[in-house]
Coordinates of N, CA and C in Angstrom, one line a residue:
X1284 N 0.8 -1.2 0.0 CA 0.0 0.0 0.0 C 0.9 1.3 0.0
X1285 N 2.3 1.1 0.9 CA 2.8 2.3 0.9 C 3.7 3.0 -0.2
X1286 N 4.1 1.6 -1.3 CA 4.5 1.5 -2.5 C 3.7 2.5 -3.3
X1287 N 2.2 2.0 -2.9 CA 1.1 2.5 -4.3 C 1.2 3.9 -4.0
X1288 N 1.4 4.8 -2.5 CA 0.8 6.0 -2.4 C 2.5 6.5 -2.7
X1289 N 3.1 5.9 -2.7 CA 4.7 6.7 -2.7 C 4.6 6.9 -4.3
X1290 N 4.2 6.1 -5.0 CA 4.4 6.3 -6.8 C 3.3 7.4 -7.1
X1291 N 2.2 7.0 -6.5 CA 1.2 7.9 -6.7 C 1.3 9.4 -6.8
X1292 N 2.5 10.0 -5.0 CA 2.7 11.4 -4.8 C 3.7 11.5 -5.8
X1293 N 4.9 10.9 -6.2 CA 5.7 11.0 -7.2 C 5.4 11.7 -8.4
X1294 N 4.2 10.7 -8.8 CA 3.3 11.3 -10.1 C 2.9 12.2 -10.2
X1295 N 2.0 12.6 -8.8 CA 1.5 13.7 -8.8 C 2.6 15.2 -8.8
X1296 N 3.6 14.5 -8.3 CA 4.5 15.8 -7.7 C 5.0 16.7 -9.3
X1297 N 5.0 15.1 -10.1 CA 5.4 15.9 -11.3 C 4.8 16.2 -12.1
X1298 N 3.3 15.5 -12.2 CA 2.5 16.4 -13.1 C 2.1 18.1 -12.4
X1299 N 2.3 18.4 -11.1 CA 2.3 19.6 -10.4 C 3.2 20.2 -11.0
X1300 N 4.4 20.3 -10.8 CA 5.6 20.9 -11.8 C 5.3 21.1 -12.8
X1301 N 5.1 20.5 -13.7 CA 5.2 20.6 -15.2 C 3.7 21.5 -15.3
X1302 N 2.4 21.3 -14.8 CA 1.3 22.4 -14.9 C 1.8 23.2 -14.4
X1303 N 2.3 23.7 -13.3 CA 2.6 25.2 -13.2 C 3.9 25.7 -13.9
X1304 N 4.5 25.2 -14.5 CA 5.8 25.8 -15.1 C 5.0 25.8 -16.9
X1305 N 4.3 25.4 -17.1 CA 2.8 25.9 -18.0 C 2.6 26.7 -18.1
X1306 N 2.7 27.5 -17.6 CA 1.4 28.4 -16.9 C 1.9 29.8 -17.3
X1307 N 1.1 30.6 -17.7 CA 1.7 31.9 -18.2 C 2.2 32.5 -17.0
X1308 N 3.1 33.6 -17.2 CA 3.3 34.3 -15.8 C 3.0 35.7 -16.1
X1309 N 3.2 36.8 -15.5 CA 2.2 37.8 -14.9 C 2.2 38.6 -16.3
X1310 N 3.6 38.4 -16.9 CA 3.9 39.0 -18.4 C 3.7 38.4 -19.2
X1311 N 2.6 37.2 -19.5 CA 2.0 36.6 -20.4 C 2.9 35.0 -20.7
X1312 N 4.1 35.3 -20.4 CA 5.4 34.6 -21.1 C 4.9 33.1 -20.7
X1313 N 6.1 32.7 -19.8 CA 6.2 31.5 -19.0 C 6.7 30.3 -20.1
X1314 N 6.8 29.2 -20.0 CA 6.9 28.1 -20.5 C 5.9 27.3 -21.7
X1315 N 4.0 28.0 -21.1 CA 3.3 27.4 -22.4 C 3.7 28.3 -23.5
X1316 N 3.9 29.9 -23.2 CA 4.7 30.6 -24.7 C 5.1 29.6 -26.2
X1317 N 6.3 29.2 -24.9 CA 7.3 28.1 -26.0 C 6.4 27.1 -27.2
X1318 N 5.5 26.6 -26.8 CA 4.8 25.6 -27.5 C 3.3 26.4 -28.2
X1319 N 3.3 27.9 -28.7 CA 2.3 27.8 -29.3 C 0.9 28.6 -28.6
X1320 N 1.1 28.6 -27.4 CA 0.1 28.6 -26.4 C -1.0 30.2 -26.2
X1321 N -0.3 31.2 -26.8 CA -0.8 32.4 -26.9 C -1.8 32.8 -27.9
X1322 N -1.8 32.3 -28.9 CA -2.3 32.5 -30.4 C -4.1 31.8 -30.5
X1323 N -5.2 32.6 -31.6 CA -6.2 32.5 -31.3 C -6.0 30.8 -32.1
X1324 N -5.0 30.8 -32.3 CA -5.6 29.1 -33.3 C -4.5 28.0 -32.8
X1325 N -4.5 28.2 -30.8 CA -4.0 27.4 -30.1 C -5.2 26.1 -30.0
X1326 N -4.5 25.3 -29.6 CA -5.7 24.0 -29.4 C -6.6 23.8 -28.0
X1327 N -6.5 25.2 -27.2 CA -7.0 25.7 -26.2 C -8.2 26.4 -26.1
X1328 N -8.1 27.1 -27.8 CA -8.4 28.5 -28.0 C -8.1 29.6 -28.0
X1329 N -8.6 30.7 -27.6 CA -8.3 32.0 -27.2 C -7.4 32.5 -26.4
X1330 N -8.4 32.1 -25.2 CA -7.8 32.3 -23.9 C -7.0 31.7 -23.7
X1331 N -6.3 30.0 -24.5 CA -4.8 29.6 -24.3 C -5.5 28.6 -23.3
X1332 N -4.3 27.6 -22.9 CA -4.7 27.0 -21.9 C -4.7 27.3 -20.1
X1333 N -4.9 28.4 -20.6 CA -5.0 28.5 -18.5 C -5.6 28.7 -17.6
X1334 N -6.9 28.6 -17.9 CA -7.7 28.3 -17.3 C -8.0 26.4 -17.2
X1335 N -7.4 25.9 -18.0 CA -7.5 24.3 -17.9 C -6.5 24.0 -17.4
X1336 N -5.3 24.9 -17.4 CA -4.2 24.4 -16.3 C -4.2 24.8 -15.0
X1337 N -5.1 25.9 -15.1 CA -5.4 26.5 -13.0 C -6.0 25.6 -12.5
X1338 N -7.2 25.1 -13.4 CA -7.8 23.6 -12.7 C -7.4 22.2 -12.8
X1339 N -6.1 22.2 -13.7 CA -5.7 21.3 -13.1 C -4.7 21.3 -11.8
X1340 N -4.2 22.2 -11.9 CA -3.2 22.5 -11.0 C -3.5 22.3 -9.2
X1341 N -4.9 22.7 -9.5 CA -5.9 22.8 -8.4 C -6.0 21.0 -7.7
X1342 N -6.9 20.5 -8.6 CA -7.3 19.2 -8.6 C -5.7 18.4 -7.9
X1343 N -4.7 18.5 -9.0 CA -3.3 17.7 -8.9 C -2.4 18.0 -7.4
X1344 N -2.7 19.4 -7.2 CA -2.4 19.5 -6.0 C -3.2 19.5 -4.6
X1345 N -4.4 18.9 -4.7 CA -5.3 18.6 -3.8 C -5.0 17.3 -3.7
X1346 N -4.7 16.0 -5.1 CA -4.0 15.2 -5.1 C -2.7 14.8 -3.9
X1347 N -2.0 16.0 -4.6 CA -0.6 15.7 -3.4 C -0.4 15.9 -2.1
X1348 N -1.7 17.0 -1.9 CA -1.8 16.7 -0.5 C -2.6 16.2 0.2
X1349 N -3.0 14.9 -0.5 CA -3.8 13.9 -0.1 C -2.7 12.9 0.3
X1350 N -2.0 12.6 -1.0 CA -1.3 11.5 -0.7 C 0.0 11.9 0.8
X1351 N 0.5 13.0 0.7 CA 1.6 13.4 1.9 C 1.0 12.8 3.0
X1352 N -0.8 13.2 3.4 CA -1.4 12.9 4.3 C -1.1 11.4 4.8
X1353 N -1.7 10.9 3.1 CA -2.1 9.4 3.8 C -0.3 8.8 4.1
X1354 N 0.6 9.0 3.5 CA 2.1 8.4 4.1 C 2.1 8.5 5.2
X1355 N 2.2 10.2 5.5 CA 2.6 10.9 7.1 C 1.9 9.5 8.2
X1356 N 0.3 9.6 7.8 CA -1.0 8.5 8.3 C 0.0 7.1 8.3
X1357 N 0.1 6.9 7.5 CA 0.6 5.1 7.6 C 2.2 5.5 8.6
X1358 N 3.0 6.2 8.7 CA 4.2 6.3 9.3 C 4.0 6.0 10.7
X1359 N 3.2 7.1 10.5 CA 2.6 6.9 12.4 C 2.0 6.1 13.1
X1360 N 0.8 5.5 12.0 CA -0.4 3.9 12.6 C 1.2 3.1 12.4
X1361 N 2.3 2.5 12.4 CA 3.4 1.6 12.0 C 4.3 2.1 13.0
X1362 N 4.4 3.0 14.0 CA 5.3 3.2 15.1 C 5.9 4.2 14.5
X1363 N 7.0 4.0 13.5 CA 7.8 4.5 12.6 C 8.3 5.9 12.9
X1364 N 9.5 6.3 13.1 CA 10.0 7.7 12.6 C 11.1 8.0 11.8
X1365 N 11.1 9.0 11.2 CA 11.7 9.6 9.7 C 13.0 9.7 10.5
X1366 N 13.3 10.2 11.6 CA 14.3 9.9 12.3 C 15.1 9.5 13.0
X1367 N 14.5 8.1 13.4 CA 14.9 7.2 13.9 C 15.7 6.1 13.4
X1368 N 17.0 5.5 12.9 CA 17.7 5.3 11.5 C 17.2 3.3 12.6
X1369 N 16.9 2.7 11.9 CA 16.1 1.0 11.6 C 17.5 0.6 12.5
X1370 N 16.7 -0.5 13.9 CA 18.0 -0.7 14.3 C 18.5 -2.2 13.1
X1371 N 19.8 -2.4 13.3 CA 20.0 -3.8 12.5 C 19.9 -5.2 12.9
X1372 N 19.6 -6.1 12.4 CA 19.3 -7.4 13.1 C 20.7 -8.5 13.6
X1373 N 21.7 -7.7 12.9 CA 23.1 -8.5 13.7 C 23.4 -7.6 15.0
X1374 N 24.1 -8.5 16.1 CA 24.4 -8.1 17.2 C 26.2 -7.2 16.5
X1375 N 26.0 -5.5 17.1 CA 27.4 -4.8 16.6 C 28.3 -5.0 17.9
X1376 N 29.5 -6.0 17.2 CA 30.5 -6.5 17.8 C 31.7 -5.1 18.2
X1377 N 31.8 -4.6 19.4 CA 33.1 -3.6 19.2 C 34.0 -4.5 19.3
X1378 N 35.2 -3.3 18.9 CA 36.7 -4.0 18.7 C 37.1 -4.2 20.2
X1379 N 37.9 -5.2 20.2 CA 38.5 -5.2 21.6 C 39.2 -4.1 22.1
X1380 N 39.6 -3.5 23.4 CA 40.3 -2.3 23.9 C 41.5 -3.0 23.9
X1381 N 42.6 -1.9 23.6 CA 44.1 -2.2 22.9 C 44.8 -2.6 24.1
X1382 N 45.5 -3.0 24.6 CA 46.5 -3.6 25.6 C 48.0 -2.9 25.7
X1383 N 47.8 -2.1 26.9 CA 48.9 -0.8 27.2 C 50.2 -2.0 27.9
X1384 N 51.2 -1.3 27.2 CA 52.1 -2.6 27.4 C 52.2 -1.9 29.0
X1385 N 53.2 -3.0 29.9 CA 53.3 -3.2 31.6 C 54.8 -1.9 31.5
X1386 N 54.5 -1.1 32.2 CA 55.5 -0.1 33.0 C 56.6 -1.3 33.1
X1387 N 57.8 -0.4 32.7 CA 59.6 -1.2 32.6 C 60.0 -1.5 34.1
X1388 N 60.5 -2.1 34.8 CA 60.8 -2.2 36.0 C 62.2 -2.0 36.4
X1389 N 62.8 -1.4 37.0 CA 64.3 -0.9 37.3 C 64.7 -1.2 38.4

């Protein structure tokens, strides 16, 4: 289960990125520019795609912060902490303490 939601936020993480780096910015420009995205005989239309990319952006990122939830959720129901490093199942052997040779005797 924690596989499915880890690929899942992944996915989401990067369809998030790539819609907002879409996205026109305040000077019209941005990254959809590049491909076309301005002009009345885009495949958007008019208005270009940004209005279909704010809602997606919306939706995808309601996405990701679903899935963050449900991890954080499984970490905690499983004991688990991000900072606690897994102990190991072998017994850690130290080295023996070194042997101070015996004071010279006179």
């Amino acid at each position: 289960m924690s596989g499915f939601l880890l690929t899942l936020h992944i996915i989401a993480s990067l369809i998030l990125i790539g819609g907002i780096l879409l996205q026109p910015g305040a000077k019209g420009g941005g990254l959809g520019a590049a491909f076309g995205g301005g002009g009345a005989n885009s495949a958007f239309g008019a208005q270009g795609a940004a209005p279909f990319l704010a809602k997606l952006t919306y939706w995808v990122a309601a996405c990701f912060l679903a899935t963050s939830l449900l991890i954080e959720f499984n970490i905690v129901r499983e004991n688990r902490s991000v900072l606690e490093k897994k102990t190991s199942t072998q017994p850690v052997q130290s080295a023996p303490a070194p042997q101070m040779p015996a004071p010279a005797q006179k």
